[in-house]
Amino acid sequence: DSGVTQTPKHLITATGQRVTLRCSPRSGDLSVYWYQQSLDQGLQFLIQYYNGEERAKGNILERFSAQQFPDLHSELNLSSLELGDSALYFCASSVGTGINEKLFFGSGTQLSVL
Amino acid sequence: GQSLEQPSEVTAVEGAIVQINCTYQTSGFYGLSWYQQHDGGAPTFLSYNALDGLEETGRFSSFLSRSDSYGYLLLQELQMKDSASYFCAVRDRSGNTGKLIFGQGTTLQVKP
């Protein structure tokens, strides 16, 4: 158990809908990262927050947004969903943004858009 | 930007040794990491190399050559449970972000 909690584990929805994925980082970790993993693909970086502020953005679609709350949990919002958004979405956390810090990943949310 | 290349699949037999290579291109280098992922589960950290040479952790070792922009993960005494995907990753240089950029992953299949 990495200490990172993601909910829900599975999400099935229809095209055009909006969903929210939730992540609670490990106790004490200030950085939260969101990654997308499509079938047989690598981990694509979406966005990072550090202590409540956006720190880095990857190839995140405009239909996607995220935030980190004062209690450090984070939410990833996906709207106007398309079939191609079906993927495994991982949240990871680390203590800070140091170059040698390792990331701790949650178990992911499997999103299926039908 | 950053890019990493690793083989898509590797097959080996139980008890053998396997090496998974990774070459990278990055505008600034802050070390090479390796993560393991079992069948869609949570990726877990295996190793980190910031300097040239070999780092050993039990049956797993990781090597880095910064001059060649190359590293590898060496798995010895393979066990069936080592069947998984292995990702190399580098830190992004832009700003003080700490984000990791991952390769596409290598699927290791261990056969009896």
PDB file of C-alpha atoms in Angstrom:
ATOM      1  CA  ASP A   1       0.000   0.000   0.000  1.00  0.00           C
ATOM      2  CA  SER A   2       1.577   3.261  -1.189  1.00  0.00           C
ATOM      3  CA  GLY A   3      -0.510   5.462   1.107  1.00  0.00           C
ATOM      4  CA  VAL A   4      -2.051   7.279  -1.867  1.00  0.00           C
ATOM      5  CA  THR A   5      -5.805   6.825  -2.102  1.00  0.00           C
ATOM      6  CA  GLN A   6      -7.778   7.209  -5.279  1.00  0.00           C
ATOM      7  CA  THR A   7     -11.526   7.050  -5.670  1.00  0.00           C
ATOM      8  CA  PRO A   8     -13.461   5.684  -7.357  1.00  0.00           C
ATOM      9  CA  LYS A   9     -11.621   2.588  -8.576  1.00  0.00           C
ATOM     10  CA  HIS A  10     -13.907   2.199 -11.558  1.00  0.00           C
ATOM     11  CA  LEU A  11     -16.080   4.684 -13.373  1.00  0.00           C
ATOM     12  CA  ILE A  12     -18.381   3.962 -16.288  1.00  0.00           C
ATOM     13  CA  THR A  13     -20.062   6.855 -18.002  1.00  0.00           C
ATOM     14  CA  ALA A  14     -21.338   8.058 -21.343  1.00  0.00           C
ATOM     15  CA  THR A  15     -19.914  10.409 -23.923  1.00  0.00           C
ATOM     16  CA  GLY A  16     -20.550  14.038 -23.172  1.00  0.00           C
ATOM     17  CA  GLN A  17     -20.678  13.518 -19.433  1.00  0.00           C
ATOM     18  CA  ARG A  18     -18.487  15.001 -16.718  1.00  0.00           C
ATOM     19  CA  VAL A  19     -16.698  13.088 -13.977  1.00  0.00           C
ATOM     20  CA  THR A  20     -14.495  13.890 -10.996  1.00  0.00           C
ATOM     21  CA  LEU A  21     -11.611  11.726  -9.863  1.00  0.00           C
ATOM     22  CA  ARG A  22     -10.335  12.158  -6.352  1.00  0.00           C
ATOM     23  CA  CYS A  23      -6.891  11.645  -4.849  1.00  0.00           C
ATOM     24  CA  SER A  24      -5.606  11.799  -1.299  1.00  0.00           C
ATOM     25  CA  PRO A  25      -1.801  11.931  -1.150  1.00  0.00           C
ATOM     26  CA  ARG A  26       0.393  10.254   1.439  1.00  0.00           C
ATOM     27  CA  SER A  27       0.475  11.995   4.755  1.00  0.00           C
ATOM     28  CA  GLY A  28       3.044  14.777   4.575  1.00  0.00           C
ATOM     29  CA  ASP A  29       3.348  14.847   0.798  1.00  0.00           C
ATOM     30  CA  LEU A  30       2.810  18.264  -0.733  1.00  0.00           C
ATOM     31  CA  SER A  31       3.110  17.384  -4.419  1.00  0.00           C
ATOM     32  CA  VAL A  32       0.372  15.666  -6.369  1.00  0.00           C
ATOM     33  CA  TYR A  33       0.698  14.496  -9.955  1.00  0.00           C
ATOM     34  CA  TRP A  34      -1.906  13.182 -12.372  1.00  0.00           C
ATOM     35  CA  TYR A  35      -1.032  10.713 -15.108  1.00  0.00           C
ATOM     36  CA  GLN A  36      -3.111   9.094 -17.837  1.00  0.00           C
ATOM     37  CA  GLN A  37      -2.402   5.591 -19.082  1.00  0.00           C
ATOM     38  CA  SER A  38      -4.259   4.365 -22.134  1.00  0.00           C
ATOM     39  CA  LEU A  39      -4.303   0.715 -23.137  1.00  0.00           C
ATOM     40  CA  ASP A  40      -0.763  -0.586 -23.562  1.00  0.00           C
ATOM     41  CA  GLN A  41       0.607   2.912 -23.355  1.00  0.00           C
ATOM     42  CA  GLY A  42       3.047   4.643 -21.104  1.00  0.00           C
ATOM     43  CA  LEU A  43       2.236   7.079 -18.364  1.00  0.00           C
ATOM     44  CA  GLN A  44       1.341  10.446 -19.835  1.00  0.00           C
ATOM     45  CA  PHE A  45       1.838  13.365 -17.473  1.00  0.00           C
ATOM     46  CA  LEU A  46      -1.210  15.594 -17.149  1.00  0.00           C
ATOM     47  CA  ILE A  47      -0.667  18.078 -14.342  1.00  0.00           C
ATOM     48  CA  GLN A  48       1.130  18.678 -11.053  1.00  0.00           C
ATOM     49  CA  TYR A  49       0.194  20.625  -7.959  1.00  0.00           C
ATOM     50  CA  TYR A  50       2.433  21.612  -5.098  1.00  0.00           C
ATOM     51  CA  ASN A  51       0.963  22.819  -1.828  1.00  0.00           C
ATOM     52  CA  GLY A  52      -2.215  24.009  -3.474  1.00  0.00           C
ATOM     53  CA  GLU A  53      -0.719  25.666  -6.516  1.00  0.00           C
ATOM     54  CA  GLU A  54      -0.388  24.425 -10.058  1.00  0.00           C
ATOM     55  CA  ARG A  55       3.277  23.693 -10.700  1.00  0.00           C
ATOM     56  CA  ALA A  56       3.467  22.047 -14.087  1.00  0.00           C
ATOM     57  CA  LYS A  57       1.204  21.160 -16.966  1.00  0.00           C
ATOM     58  CA  GLY A  58       1.611  18.403 -19.512  1.00  0.00           C
ATOM     59  CA  ASN A  59      -0.504  17.655 -22.543  1.00  0.00           C
ATOM     60  CA  ILE A  60      -3.707  18.095 -20.627  1.00  0.00           C
ATOM     61  CA  LEU A  61      -6.799  18.747 -22.708  1.00  0.00           C
ATOM     62  CA  GLU A  62      -8.781  21.927 -22.158  1.00  0.00           C
ATOM     63  CA  ARG A  63     -11.749  19.731 -21.223  1.00  0.00           C
ATOM     64  CA  PHE A  64      -9.739  18.524 -18.231  1.00  0.00           C
ATOM     65  CA  SER A  65      -9.010  20.531 -15.129  1.00  0.00           C
ATOM     66  CA  ALA A  66      -7.671  19.857 -11.685  1.00  0.00           C
ATOM     67  CA  GLN A  67      -7.174  21.476  -8.336  1.00  0.00           C
ATOM     68  CA  GLN A  68      -5.522  20.806  -5.003  1.00  0.00           C
ATOM     69  CA  PHE A  69      -7.394  21.756  -1.885  1.00  0.00           C
ATOM     70  CA  PRO A  70      -6.065  23.154   1.430  1.00  0.00           C
ATOM     71  CA  ASP A  71      -6.090  19.665   2.933  1.00  0.00           C
ATOM     72  CA  LEU A  72      -3.854  18.671  -0.034  1.00  0.00           C
ATOM     73  CA  HIS A  73      -6.265  16.262  -1.636  1.00  0.00           C
ATOM     74  CA  SER A  74      -6.693  16.750  -5.346  1.00  0.00           C
ATOM     75  CA  GLU A  75      -9.457  16.335  -7.876  1.00  0.00           C
ATOM     76  CA  LEU A  76      -9.226  15.816 -11.606  1.00  0.00           C
ATOM     77  CA  ASN A  77     -12.296  16.933 -13.526  1.00  0.00           C
ATOM     78  CA  LEU A  78     -12.961  15.522 -16.976  1.00  0.00           C
ATOM     79  CA  SER A  79     -15.785  17.047 -18.990  1.00  0.00           C
ATOM     80  CA  SER A  80     -17.430  16.553 -22.373  1.00  0.00           C
ATOM     81  CA  LEU A  81     -16.080  13.044 -22.265  1.00  0.00           C
ATOM     82  CA  GLU A  82     -15.157  11.249 -25.461  1.00  0.00           C
ATOM     83  CA  LEU A  83     -14.561   7.579 -26.161  1.00  0.00           C
ATOM     84  CA  GLY A  84     -10.841   8.267 -26.363  1.00  0.00           C
ATOM     85  CA  ASP A  85     -10.769   9.462 -22.780  1.00  0.00           C
ATOM     86  CA  SER A  86     -11.211   5.895 -21.610  1.00  0.00           C
ATOM     87  CA  ALA A  87      -8.039   5.142 -19.698  1.00  0.00           C
ATOM     88  CA  LEU A  88      -6.487   4.440 -16.342  1.00  0.00           C
ATOM     89  CA  TYR A  89      -5.892   7.649 -14.437  1.00  0.00           C
ATOM     90  CA  PHE A  90      -3.220   7.607 -11.770  1.00  0.00           C
ATOM     91  CA  CYS A  91      -2.493  10.041  -9.045  1.00  0.00           C
ATOM     92  CA  ALA A  92       0.938  10.118  -7.459  1.00  0.00           C
ATOM     93  CA  SER A  93       2.426  12.102  -4.634  1.00  0.00           C
ATOM     94  CA  SER A  94       5.838  13.061  -3.336  1.00  0.00           C
ATOM     95  CA  VAL A  95       7.105  15.065  -0.411  1.00  0.00           C
ATOM     96  CA  GLY A  96       8.240  17.959  -2.549  1.00  0.00           C
ATOM     97  CA  THR A  97       9.692  18.630  -5.963  1.00  0.00           C
ATOM     98  CA  GLY A  98      13.244  17.475  -5.404  1.00  0.00           C
ATOM     99  CA  ILE A  99      15.105  15.925  -8.279  1.00  0.00           C
ATOM    100  CA  ASN A 100      15.691  12.626  -6.527  1.00  0.00           C
ATOM    101  CA  GLU A 101      12.301  12.175  -4.980  1.00  0.00           C
ATOM    102  CA  LYS A 102      10.349   9.092  -5.806  1.00  0.00           C
ATOM    103  CA  LEU A 103       6.703   9.142  -6.667  1.00  0.00           C
ATOM    104  CA  PHE A 104       4.155   7.059  -4.826  1.00  0.00           C
ATOM    105  CA  PHE A 105       1.236   6.036  -7.004  1.00  0.00           C
ATOM    106  CA  GLY A 106      -2.332   5.298  -6.116  1.00  0.00           C
ATOM    107  CA  SER A 107      -4.131   2.277  -7.516  1.00  0.00           C
ATOM    108  CA  GLY A 108      -5.746   4.352 -10.228  1.00  0.00           C
ATOM    109  CA  THR A 109      -9.227   5.040 -11.498  1.00  0.00           C
ATOM    110  CA  GLN A 110     -10.302   3.024 -14.508  1.00  0.00           C
ATOM    111  CA  LEU A 111     -12.514   5.264 -16.611  1.00  0.00           C
ATOM    112  CA  SER A 112     -14.687   3.725 -19.298  1.00  0.00           C
ATOM    113  CA  VAL A 113     -16.565   6.067 -21.603  1.00  0.00           C
ATOM    114  CA  LEU A 114     -19.312   4.302 -23.539  1.00  0.00           C
TER     115      LEU A 114
ATOM    116  CA  GLY B   1      11.820  18.320 -24.271  1.00  0.00           C
ATOM    117  CA  GLN B   2      12.449  14.841 -23.071  1.00  0.00           C
ATOM    118  CA  SER B   3      12.069  11.486 -24.788  1.00  0.00           C
ATOM    119  CA  LEU B   4      12.896   7.959 -23.715  1.00  0.00           C
ATOM    120  CA  GLU B   5      13.173   4.767 -25.706  1.00  0.00           C
ATOM    121  CA  GLN B   6      12.936   1.257 -24.373  1.00  0.00           C
ATOM    122  CA  PRO B   7      12.034  -2.066 -25.975  1.00  0.00           C
ATOM    123  CA  SER B   8       8.344  -2.848 -25.947  1.00  0.00           C
ATOM    124  CA  GLU B   9       8.686  -6.487 -24.922  1.00  0.00           C
ATOM    125  CA  VAL B  10      11.251  -8.830 -23.433  1.00  0.00           C
ATOM    126  CA  THR B  11      10.866 -12.526 -22.705  1.00  0.00           C
ATOM    127  CA  ALA B  12      13.054 -14.632 -20.439  1.00  0.00           C
ATOM    128  CA  VAL B  13      12.883 -17.864 -18.493  1.00  0.00           C
ATOM    129  CA  GLU B  14      12.690 -18.333 -14.782  1.00  0.00           C
ATOM    130  CA  GLY B  15      16.075 -18.174 -13.091  1.00  0.00           C
ATOM    131  CA  ALA B  16      17.695 -16.280 -15.954  1.00  0.00           C
ATOM    132  CA  ILE B  17      19.066 -12.742 -16.136  1.00  0.00           C
ATOM    133  CA  VAL B  18      17.437 -10.054 -18.255  1.00  0.00           C
ATOM    134  CA  GLN B  19      18.492  -6.536 -19.127  1.00  0.00           C
ATOM    135  CA  ILE B  20      16.032  -3.794 -20.079  1.00  0.00           C
ATOM    136  CA  ASN B  21      17.650  -0.888 -21.855  1.00  0.00           C
ATOM    137  CA  CYS B  22      16.645   2.741 -21.903  1.00  0.00           C
ATOM    138  CA  THR B  23      18.039   5.593 -23.945  1.00  0.00           C
ATOM    139  CA  TYR B  24      16.981   9.124 -23.283  1.00  0.00           C
ATOM    140  CA  GLN B  25      17.139  12.586 -24.747  1.00  0.00           C
ATOM    141  CA  THR B  26      16.751  15.493 -22.422  1.00  0.00           C
ATOM    142  CA  SER B  27      17.766  19.119 -22.325  1.00  0.00           C
ATOM    143  CA  GLY B  28      18.959  18.722 -18.773  1.00  0.00           C
ATOM    144  CA  PHE B  29      19.589  15.570 -16.815  1.00  0.00           C
ATOM    145  CA  TYR B  30      18.611  14.937 -13.232  1.00  0.00           C
ATOM    146  CA  GLY B  31      18.848  11.193 -13.009  1.00  0.00           C
ATOM    147  CA  LEU B  32      17.163   8.100 -14.356  1.00  0.00           C
ATOM    148  CA  SER B  33      14.465   6.255 -12.441  1.00  0.00           C
ATOM    149  CA  TRP B  34      12.855   2.863 -12.909  1.00  0.00           C
ATOM    150  CA  TYR B  35       9.329   1.861 -11.969  1.00  0.00           C
ATOM    151  CA  GLN B  36       7.560  -1.489 -12.046  1.00  0.00           C
ATOM    152  CA  GLN B  37       3.897  -1.970 -12.850  1.00  0.00           C
ATOM    153  CA  HIS B  38       2.026  -5.229 -12.538  1.00  0.00           C
ATOM    154  CA  ASP B  39      -0.905  -5.667 -14.897  1.00  0.00           C
ATOM    155  CA  GLY B  40      -2.486  -2.219 -14.635  1.00  0.00           C
ATOM    156  CA  GLY B  41      -1.712  -1.826 -10.958  1.00  0.00           C
ATOM    157  CA  ALA B  42       0.014   1.064  -9.274  1.00  0.00           C
ATOM    158  CA  PRO B  43       3.540   1.728 -10.576  1.00  0.00           C
ATOM    159  CA  THR B  44       6.105   1.293  -7.830  1.00  0.00           C
ATOM    160  CA  PHE B  45       9.566   2.775  -7.536  1.00  0.00           C
ATOM    161  CA  LEU B  46      12.503   0.456  -8.124  1.00  0.00           C
ATOM    162  CA  SER B  47      15.647   2.540  -8.415  1.00  0.00           C
ATOM    163  CA  TYR B  48      17.226   5.895  -9.139  1.00  0.00           C
ATOM    164  CA  ASN B  49      20.621   6.664 -10.691  1.00  0.00           C
ATOM    165  CA  ALA B  50      22.004  10.163 -10.654  1.00  0.00           C
ATOM    166  CA  LEU B  51      25.638   9.242 -11.263  1.00  0.00           C
ATOM    167  CA  ASP B  52      27.357   6.835 -13.635  1.00  0.00           C
ATOM    168  CA  GLY B  53      27.664   3.282 -12.537  1.00  0.00           C
ATOM    169  CA  LEU B  54      25.741   0.413 -11.103  1.00  0.00           C
ATOM    170  CA  GLU B  55      23.299   0.544  -8.213  1.00  0.00           C
ATOM    171  CA  GLU B  56      22.332  -2.801  -6.720  1.00  0.00           C
ATOM    172  CA  THR B  57      19.230  -3.572  -4.719  1.00  0.00           C
ATOM    173  CA  GLY B  58      18.806  -7.261  -4.158  1.00  0.00           C
ATOM    174  CA  ARG B  59      18.067  -9.078  -7.397  1.00  0.00           C
ATOM    175  CA  PHE B  60      17.641  -5.791  -9.248  1.00  0.00           C
ATOM    176  CA  SER B  61      20.431  -3.506 -10.415  1.00  0.00           C
ATOM    177  CA  SER B  62      20.334  -0.316 -12.422  1.00  0.00           C
ATOM    178  CA  PHE B  63      23.097   1.159 -14.497  1.00  0.00           C
ATOM    179  CA  LEU B  64      23.650   4.632 -15.894  1.00  0.00           C
ATOM    180  CA  SER B  65      26.051   6.106 -18.429  1.00  0.00           C
ATOM    181  CA  ARG B  66      25.447   9.830 -18.707  1.00  0.00           C
ATOM    182  CA  SER B  67      27.900  10.254 -21.574  1.00  0.00           C
ATOM    183  CA  ASP B  68      25.898   7.741 -23.610  1.00  0.00           C
ATOM    184  CA  SER B  69      22.476   8.932 -22.371  1.00  0.00           C
ATOM    185  CA  TYR B  70      21.810   5.304 -21.596  1.00  0.00           C
ATOM    186  CA  GLY B  71      20.777   3.161 -18.722  1.00  0.00           C
ATOM    187  CA  TYR B  72      19.521  -0.291 -18.039  1.00  0.00           C
ATOM    188  CA  LEU B  73      17.701  -2.320 -15.456  1.00  0.00           C
ATOM    189  CA  LEU B  74      19.150  -5.734 -14.726  1.00  0.00           C
ATOM    190  CA  LEU B  75      16.986  -8.396 -13.171  1.00  0.00           C
ATOM    191  CA  GLN B  76      18.711 -11.515 -11.886  1.00  0.00           C
ATOM    192  CA  GLU B  77      17.369 -14.883 -10.794  1.00  0.00           C
ATOM    193  CA  LEU B  78      14.113 -14.136 -12.527  1.00  0.00           C
ATOM    194  CA  GLN B  79      10.944 -15.228 -10.830  1.00  0.00           C
ATOM    195  CA  MET B  80       7.450 -15.555 -12.272  1.00  0.00           C
ATOM    196  CA  LYS B  81       6.351 -12.597 -10.156  1.00  0.00           C
ATOM    197  CA  ASP B  82       8.795 -10.386 -12.070  1.00  0.00           C
ATOM    198  CA  SER B  83       6.443 -10.527 -15.055  1.00  0.00           C
ATOM    199  CA  ALA B  84       5.381  -6.901 -15.277  1.00  0.00           C
ATOM    200  CA  SER B  85       5.937  -3.689 -17.176  1.00  0.00           C
ATOM    201  CA  TYR B  86       9.059  -1.693 -16.437  1.00  0.00           C
ATOM    202  CA  PHE B  87       9.306   2.027 -17.094  1.00  0.00           C
ATOM    203  CA  CYS B  88      12.341   4.252 -17.170  1.00  0.00           C
ATOM    204  CA  ALA B  89      11.770   7.911 -16.377  1.00  0.00           C
ATOM    205  CA  VAL B  90      13.635  11.210 -16.257  1.00  0.00           C
ATOM    206  CA  ARG B  91      12.946  14.416 -14.434  1.00  0.00           C
ATOM    207  CA  ASP B  92      11.640  17.385 -16.333  1.00  0.00           C
ATOM    208  CA  ARG B  93      14.088  20.257 -16.278  1.00  0.00           C
ATOM    209  CA  SER B  94      11.711  23.162 -16.763  1.00  0.00           C
ATOM    210  CA  GLY B  95      11.139  24.986 -13.534  1.00  0.00           C
ATOM    211  CA  ASN B  96      11.184  23.444 -10.118  1.00  0.00           C
ATOM    212  CA  THR B  97       8.508  20.862 -10.822  1.00  0.00           C
ATOM    213  CA  GLY B  98       9.906  17.448 -10.082  1.00  0.00           C
ATOM    214  CA  LYS B  99       7.585  15.823 -12.590  1.00  0.00           C
ATOM    215  CA  LEU B 100       8.702  12.573 -14.141  1.00  0.00           C
ATOM    216  CA  ILE B 101       8.526  11.832 -17.850  1.00  0.00           C
ATOM    217  CA  PHE B 102       8.105   8.132 -18.495  1.00  0.00           C
ATOM    218  CA  GLY B 103       9.099   5.907 -21.364  1.00  0.00           C
ATOM    219  CA  GLN B 104       6.507   3.719 -23.049  1.00  0.00           C
ATOM    220  CA  GLY B 105       7.411   0.770 -20.887  1.00  0.00           C
ATOM    221  CA  THR B 106       8.847  -2.689 -21.455  1.00  0.00           C
ATOM    222  CA  THR B 107       6.642  -5.687 -20.841  1.00  0.00           C
ATOM    223  CA  LEU B 108       8.665  -8.514 -19.331  1.00  0.00           C
ATOM    224  CA  GLN B 109       7.266 -12.002 -19.627  1.00  0.00           C
ATOM    225  CA  VAL B 110       8.924 -14.636 -17.488  1.00  0.00           C
ATOM    226  CA  LYS B 111       8.330 -18.185 -18.650  1.00  0.00           C
ATOM    227  CA  PRO B 112       8.736 -21.345 -16.586  1.00  0.00           C
TER     228      PRO B 112
END
